[in-house]
Amino acid sequence: MRDIRLVEVRSEIAAGTRGASLGIDALKIASLDAKSDFFTQFDPINVPDANDYLWKGNKFPLAKYIDGVYQVLKNVYSTIESLRIDKKFPIVLAGDHSTAAGTIMGIKAAHPDKRLGVIWIDAHADLHTPFTTPSGNMHGMPLAMASQTDNPECKINEPSEDTLMFWERIKNIGGNFPKINLEDIVFISVRDTESPEDFLIEKHGIKNFKTKEVRELGIQEVAKQSLEILKACDQIYISFDVDSLDSSISVGTGTPVPDGLTVKEAIELNAELIKDKRVCCWEIVEVNPTLDTENTMAENAFEVLEVTTKSLVDNF
C-alpha cells in the first residue's frame, strides 16, 4: 500500500473571493454526513498559511498578496519535498490553486533528475503572470510560477519593482530553473482562458481535452491519451480543481464556468489516472463553502477524493 499523507493547506489569499480556506473542513463535514471514516485513515499535515495578510491590505495590484503567497509556497514546497524524499504519497487538500506551484517545486526538489509531468483538471489554464493578468489574482498563475514563465510576448501590465522582486523569488523556490516544461502539461476541461494563455498553449503545444472531447472519446481513452502524452515523464502530478465541474454543480467554488464535467466523469477520470505508477501526488483545490448551499460542492468533492484515494490504494 502507498504510504499516503494528507497535506492540508488552508490558504486563500491568492483567490479573488474569500472562503476557500474553509474548504478542507467542509470536506470533513461531508465525510461525516457520508458516514465515512476517510479522515481517520491517514495522518494529516497542516501547512502554515498566510491568510493574516488579508487583514494588512494588498500592496501589489498585479499580483495580489504576493508577499504572503511567497511565504505559503515556501511552506508547501518544504513539506512536499520532505514527504517525497521519505517516499510518502501526498494527497493535498488545498484552498486556492496558487499553492500548486509549491507542490510542484517540492516534488521536483525531492527528485531533481526526474522529469515531471502535470495533468491539470481545471476550468482555467492558470498560466498568467504579473505581466499578463487581468485580475491580479495569483491562483491564476501557478503553472507560470513553476515553469518560470513570464510570457513577455503578451505583456499588457507594468508590475512594480517590489512585485517583480517577489515574483523572481517565487520562481526560484527550489532552485533557479523551470520545475516543469510547459510541453509536459495536459489540460482536461480547460475552457475559460485569456489570449496570453492561449498564446502559450499554442506555442508549447499543450493538449487540452475539452469537455466535449472527453465525452466523445470516453474517460478511459482520455486517461490513456493523457498518460501517453506524458510518456517521457518519470513522475506525474495530478491537480483537480473543483471548478472543472460544470457550473450547475460547482456553485461552491470561486470561479464556476459552464460546460464542465459531471461529478461522475470527474470521479471516473481521477480514479483511472491515479492508477498509473508514475503518479506521485494528487491534489484537490478550491472548494468554497461560503458560496454554496447545504455543502453540496464539498459533498461532491469528497466523493471524488474518497474514490480516487481508494483507486490509488487498490491499484498499488
Short mmCIF file of C-alpha atoms in Angstrom, two decimals:
data_model
loop_
_atom_site.label_atom_id
_atom_site.label_comp_id
_atom_site.label_asym_id
_atom_site.label_seq_id
_atom_site.Cartn_x
_atom_site.Cartn_y
_atom_site.Cartn_z
CA MET A 1 0.00 0.00 0.00
CA ARG A 2 1.17 3.52 -0.78
CA ASP A 3 2.26 5.41 2.32
CA ILE A 4 -0.27 8.22 2.00
CA ARG A 5 -0.12 11.52 3.85
CA LEU A 6 -2.88 14.10 3.78
CA VAL A 7 -1.48 17.60 3.34
CA GLU A 8 -3.87 20.36 4.39
CA VAL A 9 -3.22 23.87 3.02
CA ARG A 10 -5.82 26.38 4.15
CA SER A 11 -4.51 29.26 2.05
CA GLU A 12 -6.98 31.55 0.30
CA ILE A 13 -5.01 34.77 -0.21
CA ALA A 14 -4.48 34.13 -3.92
CA ALA A 15 -8.19 33.74 -4.69
CA GLY A 16 -10.48 36.54 -5.78
CA THR A 17 -13.21 35.63 -3.27
CA ARG A 18 -12.93 34.73 0.39
CA GLY A 19 -13.79 31.35 1.85
CA ALA A 20 -11.56 28.73 0.19
CA SER A 21 -9.68 28.31 3.48
CA LEU A 22 -12.84 26.65 4.81
CA GLY A 23 -12.93 24.04 2.05
CA ILE A 24 -10.95 21.40 3.93
CA ASP A 25 -13.27 21.49 6.91
CA ALA A 26 -16.24 21.41 4.54
CA LEU A 27 -14.81 18.18 3.09
CA LYS A 28 -14.55 16.76 6.61
CA ILE A 29 -18.17 17.66 7.33
CA ALA A 30 -19.14 15.99 4.05
CA SER A 31 -17.31 12.84 5.16
CA LEU A 32 -19.27 12.80 8.41
CA ASP A 33 -22.53 13.20 6.53
CA ALA A 34 -21.47 10.29 4.32
CA LYS A 35 -20.64 8.27 7.46
CA SER A 36 -17.13 7.76 6.11
CA ASP A 37 -14.02 7.09 8.19
CA PHE A 38 -11.75 8.54 5.49
CA PHE A 39 -10.18 11.21 7.70
CA THR A 40 -9.28 8.68 10.38
CA GLN A 41 -7.23 6.58 7.95
CA PHE A 42 -4.36 8.97 7.21
CA ASP A 43 -2.15 11.26 9.27
CA PRO A 44 -2.77 14.88 8.25
CA ILE A 45 -0.06 17.52 7.98
CA ASN A 46 -1.15 21.14 8.36
CA VAL A 47 0.90 23.57 6.28
CA PRO A 48 1.03 27.10 7.76
CA ASP A 49 -0.90 29.63 5.68
CA ALA A 50 -0.54 33.40 5.41
CA ASN A 51 -4.22 34.35 5.45
CA ASP A 52 -3.46 37.03 8.05
CA TYR A 53 -2.02 39.07 5.19
CA LEU A 54 -5.63 39.72 4.16
CA TRP A 55 -6.02 41.97 7.21
CA LYS A 56 -2.98 44.01 6.21
CA GLY A 57 -4.35 45.06 2.83
CA ASN A 58 -2.94 44.37 -0.61
CA LYS A 59 0.04 46.38 -1.87
CA PHE A 60 0.52 44.55 -5.17
CA PRO A 61 -2.39 45.08 -7.60
CA LEU A 62 -0.86 42.94 -10.36
CA ALA A 63 -0.02 40.05 -8.02
CA LYS A 64 -2.29 40.38 -5.02
CA TYR A 65 -0.72 39.46 -1.68
CA ILE A 66 2.38 38.15 -3.44
CA ASP A 67 4.39 38.65 -0.26
CA GLY A 68 2.07 36.24 1.58
CA VAL A 69 1.84 33.88 -1.39
CA TYR A 70 5.64 33.61 -1.33
CA GLN A 71 5.55 32.53 2.31
CA VAL A 72 2.87 29.90 1.70
CA LEU A 73 4.63 28.47 -1.36
CA LYS A 74 7.85 28.06 0.62
CA ASN A 75 5.91 26.22 3.32
CA VAL A 76 4.19 23.92 0.82
CA TYR A 77 7.44 23.33 -1.05
CA SER A 78 9.37 22.22 2.04
CA THR A 79 6.52 19.98 3.22
CA ILE A 80 6.14 18.19 -0.11
CA GLU A 81 9.89 17.88 -0.61
CA SER A 82 10.26 16.14 2.76
CA LEU A 83 7.37 13.77 2.09
CA ARG A 84 8.65 12.78 -1.32
CA ILE A 85 12.20 12.23 -0.04
CA ASP A 86 10.65 9.87 2.52
CA LYS A 87 8.73 8.14 -0.29
CA LYS A 88 5.34 9.27 1.02
CA PHE A 89 2.44 9.87 -1.36
CA PRO A 90 0.93 13.34 -0.68
CA ILE A 91 -2.78 13.84 -1.16
CA VAL A 92 -3.07 17.60 -1.00
CA LEU A 93 -6.27 19.31 0.15
CA ALA A 94 -5.83 23.00 -0.61
CA GLY A 95 -7.76 26.23 -0.69
CA ASP A 96 -6.71 28.46 -3.57
CA HIS A 97 -4.87 26.91 -6.52
CA SER A 98 -1.71 29.05 -6.28
CA THR A 99 -0.29 26.57 -3.77
CA ALA A 100 0.06 24.02 -6.58
CA ALA A 101 3.26 25.81 -7.57
CA GLY A 102 4.76 24.97 -4.18
CA THR A 103 3.66 21.35 -4.58
CA ILE A 104 5.37 21.09 -7.97
CA MET A 105 8.52 22.74 -6.61
CA GLY A 106 8.62 20.28 -3.71
CA ILE A 107 8.19 17.23 -5.94
CA LYS A 108 10.99 18.43 -8.20
CA ALA A 109 13.32 19.24 -5.29
CA ALA A 110 12.97 15.73 -3.89
CA HIS A 111 13.90 14.14 -7.22
CA PRO A 112 15.58 16.82 -9.35
CA ASP A 113 16.72 14.36 -12.03
CA LYS A 114 13.22 13.06 -12.70
CA ARG A 115 11.13 14.72 -15.40
CA LEU A 116 7.78 15.81 -14.00
CA GLY A 117 4.54 15.85 -15.96
CA VAL A 118 1.34 17.60 -14.89
CA ILE A 119 -2.30 16.68 -15.51
CA TRP A 120 -4.34 19.82 -14.79
CA ILE A 121 -8.08 19.19 -14.47
CA ASP A 122 -9.49 22.69 -14.27
CA ALA A 123 -11.73 25.24 -15.96
CA HIS A 124 -8.69 27.55 -16.18
CA ALA A 125 -5.18 27.27 -17.60
CA ASP A 126 -3.57 29.18 -14.69
CA LEU A 127 -0.73 30.37 -16.94
CA HIS A 128 -0.95 34.09 -16.20
CA THR A 129 1.92 36.20 -14.90
CA PRO A 130 2.03 39.69 -13.35
CA PHE A 131 2.74 40.91 -16.90
CA THR A 132 -0.47 39.42 -18.34
CA THR A 133 -3.01 39.02 -15.52
CA PRO A 134 -6.38 40.74 -15.96
CA SER A 135 -7.26 40.39 -12.26
CA GLY A 136 -4.06 40.20 -10.23
CA ASN A 137 -5.33 37.04 -8.50
CA MET A 138 -2.40 34.68 -8.12
CA HIS A 139 -4.45 31.48 -8.19
CA GLY A 140 -4.33 32.09 -11.94
CA MET A 141 -0.50 31.87 -12.01
CA PRO A 142 0.80 28.58 -10.53
CA LEU A 143 1.85 26.91 -13.78
CA ALA A 144 3.69 30.06 -14.85
CA MET A 145 5.48 30.15 -11.48
CA ALA A 146 6.51 26.50 -11.68
CA SER A 147 7.75 26.77 -15.27
CA GLN A 148 9.48 30.14 -14.72
CA THR A 149 7.32 31.69 -17.42
CA ASP A 150 6.95 35.49 -17.76
CA ASN A 151 5.27 35.47 -21.20
CA PRO A 152 6.80 38.83 -22.31
CA GLU A 153 5.35 38.40 -25.80
CA CYS A 154 1.89 39.08 -24.37
CA LYS A 155 2.83 41.78 -21.86
CA ILE A 156 -0.02 44.19 -21.04
CA ASN A 157 0.95 45.22 -17.47
CA GLU A 158 3.86 47.08 -15.86
CA PRO A 159 4.45 45.38 -12.49
CA SER A 160 6.21 47.37 -9.79
CA GLU A 161 9.80 46.62 -8.74
CA ASP A 162 8.57 45.12 -5.46
CA THR A 163 6.15 42.87 -7.32
CA LEU A 164 8.91 41.63 -9.62
CA MET A 165 11.24 41.04 -6.67
CA PHE A 166 8.74 38.65 -5.09
CA TRP A 167 7.88 37.13 -8.49
CA GLU A 168 11.54 36.22 -9.03
CA ARG A 169 11.81 34.81 -5.51
CA ILE A 170 8.76 32.63 -6.11
CA LYS A 171 10.04 31.33 -9.44
CA ASN A 172 13.34 30.43 -7.78
CA ILE A 173 11.92 28.43 -4.87
CA GLY A 174 13.76 25.13 -5.05
CA GLY A 175 16.36 26.48 -7.48
CA ASN A 176 16.72 28.86 -10.40
CA PHE A 177 15.42 26.59 -13.13
CA PRO A 178 12.00 25.54 -14.51
CA LYS A 179 10.48 22.79 -12.38
CA ILE A 180 8.27 21.68 -15.28
CA ASN A 181 8.31 22.14 -19.05
CA LEU A 182 5.12 23.63 -20.45
CA GLU A 183 5.17 20.83 -23.02
CA ASP A 184 4.75 18.38 -20.14
CA ILE A 185 1.30 19.64 -19.16
CA VAL A 186 -2.01 18.06 -20.15
CA PHE A 187 -5.19 20.09 -19.63
CA ILE A 188 -8.56 18.45 -19.11
CA SER A 189 -11.78 20.52 -19.32
CA VAL A 190 -9.95 23.87 -19.51
CA ARG A 191 -12.44 26.25 -21.10
CA ASP A 192 -12.02 29.76 -19.65
CA THR A 193 -8.76 31.27 -20.88
CA GLU A 194 -7.45 34.68 -21.96
CA SER A 195 -5.37 35.39 -25.06
CA PRO A 196 -1.96 35.40 -23.25
CA GLU A 197 -2.69 31.89 -22.00
CA ASP A 198 -3.94 30.80 -25.43
CA PHE A 199 -0.64 32.05 -26.86
CA LEU A 200 1.36 29.81 -24.51
CA ILE A 201 -0.94 26.81 -25.07
CA GLU A 202 -0.41 27.08 -28.83
CA LYS A 203 3.31 27.92 -28.62
CA HIS A 204 4.09 24.90 -26.45
CA GLY A 205 1.55 22.54 -27.99
CA ILE A 206 -0.24 21.88 -24.72
CA LYS A 207 -3.03 19.36 -25.24
CA ASN A 208 -6.41 20.34 -23.83
CA PHE A 209 -9.10 17.67 -23.69
CA LYS A 210 -12.19 19.86 -23.65
CA THR A 211 -15.36 18.53 -22.07
CA LYS A 212 -16.90 17.67 -25.45
CA GLU A 213 -13.82 15.62 -26.36
CA VAL A 214 -13.90 13.84 -23.00
CA ARG A 215 -17.44 12.70 -23.80
CA GLU A 216 -16.69 11.78 -27.42
CA LEU A 217 -13.58 9.75 -26.58
CA GLY A 218 -14.71 8.41 -23.19
CA ILE A 219 -12.93 8.58 -19.86
CA GLN A 220 -10.72 5.54 -20.44
CA GLU A 221 -9.39 6.86 -23.73
CA VAL A 222 -8.79 10.37 -22.41
CA ALA A 223 -6.84 8.94 -19.48
CA LYS A 224 -4.86 6.69 -21.80
CA GLN A 225 -4.01 9.52 -24.20
CA SER A 226 -3.14 11.91 -21.37
CA LEU A 227 -0.67 9.44 -19.91
CA GLU A 228 0.73 8.67 -23.36
CA ILE A 229 1.41 12.38 -24.00
CA LEU A 230 3.50 12.33 -20.81
CA LYS A 231 5.32 9.09 -21.71
CA ALA A 232 8.73 10.81 -21.43
CA CYS A 233 7.99 11.89 -17.85
CA ASP A 234 9.29 9.90 -14.91
CA GLN A 235 6.73 11.30 -12.46
CA ILE A 236 3.20 12.68 -12.82
CA TYR A 237 1.33 15.10 -10.59
CA ILE A 238 -2.46 15.42 -10.89
CA SER A 239 -4.23 18.59 -9.77
CA PHE A 240 -8.03 18.58 -9.64
CA ASP A 241 -9.72 21.96 -9.30
CA VAL A 242 -13.40 21.55 -8.48
CA ASP A 243 -14.30 24.31 -10.95
CA SER A 244 -13.58 21.73 -13.67
CA LEU A 245 -17.08 20.57 -12.77
CA ASP A 246 -19.95 22.22 -14.61
CA SER A 247 -21.21 25.47 -13.09
CA SER A 248 -24.62 23.88 -12.49
CA ILE A 249 -22.98 21.70 -9.82
CA SER A 250 -19.92 23.80 -8.90
CA VAL A 251 -21.62 26.72 -7.18
CA GLY A 252 -19.39 26.28 -4.14
CA THR A 253 -16.20 27.48 -5.78
CA GLY A 254 -14.81 30.91 -6.57
CA THR A 255 -14.88 30.83 -10.38
CA PRO A 256 -17.53 28.45 -11.75
CA VAL A 257 -17.68 28.02 -15.54
CA PRO A 258 -20.36 26.36 -17.71
CA ASP A 259 -19.71 23.31 -19.91
CA GLY A 260 -17.72 21.36 -17.34
CA LEU A 261 -17.50 17.78 -16.19
CA THR A 262 -20.18 15.92 -14.26
CA VAL A 263 -19.33 14.53 -10.83
CA LYS A 264 -19.44 11.00 -12.26
CA GLU A 265 -16.98 11.97 -15.03
CA ALA A 266 -14.62 13.60 -12.52
CA ILE A 267 -14.69 10.54 -10.28
CA GLU A 268 -14.03 8.11 -13.13
CA LEU A 269 -11.31 10.29 -14.62
CA ASN A 270 -9.30 10.79 -11.44
CA ALA A 271 -9.74 7.17 -10.36
CA GLU A 272 -8.41 5.99 -13.73
CA LEU A 273 -5.48 8.42 -13.98
CA ILE A 274 -4.18 7.67 -10.50
CA LYS A 275 -3.67 4.01 -11.40
CA ASP A 276 -0.52 4.97 -13.33
CA LYS A 277 2.51 4.02 -11.22
CA ARG A 278 4.28 7.29 -12.13
CA VAL A 279 1.68 9.38 -10.31
CA CYS A 280 3.43 10.70 -7.20
CA CYS A 281 0.96 13.27 -5.85
CA TRP A 282 -2.75 14.09 -6.21
CA GLU A 283 -4.47 17.29 -5.20
CA ILE A 284 -7.96 18.77 -4.84
CA VAL A 285 -8.49 22.53 -4.56
CA GLU A 286 -10.88 25.49 -4.50
CA VAL A 287 -13.85 24.18 -2.51
CA ASN A 288 -15.52 27.32 -1.07
CA PRO A 289 -18.50 26.54 1.19
CA THR A 290 -19.34 30.23 1.75
CA LEU A 291 -20.61 30.36 -1.85
CA ASP A 292 -22.65 27.18 -1.51
CA THR A 293 -25.88 25.88 -0.01
CA GLU A 294 -26.08 22.70 2.08
CA ASN A 295 -22.37 21.93 1.48
CA THR A 296 -23.16 20.46 -1.93
CA MET A 297 -19.80 21.20 -3.56
CA ALA A 298 -17.87 19.68 -0.68
CA GLU A 299 -20.06 16.56 -0.76
CA ASN A 300 -19.37 16.10 -4.46
CA ALA A 301 -15.68 16.86 -3.98
CA PHE A 302 -15.41 14.43 -1.09
CA GLU A 303 -16.81 11.67 -3.27
CA VAL A 304 -14.08 12.39 -5.84
CA LEU A 305 -11.46 12.40 -3.07
CA GLU A 306 -12.61 9.15 -1.48
CA VAL A 307 -12.99 7.13 -4.69
CA THR A 308 -9.70 8.42 -6.13
CA THR A 309 -7.83 7.51 -2.95
CA LYS A 310 -9.42 4.05 -2.95
CA SER A 311 -8.30 3.57 -6.56
CA LEU A 312 -4.76 4.58 -5.55
CA VAL A 313 -4.70 2.07 -2.69
CA ASP A 314 -6.32 -0.76 -4.67
CA ASN A 315 -4.02 -0.45 -7.66
CA PHE A 316 -0.68 -0.16 -5.93
#
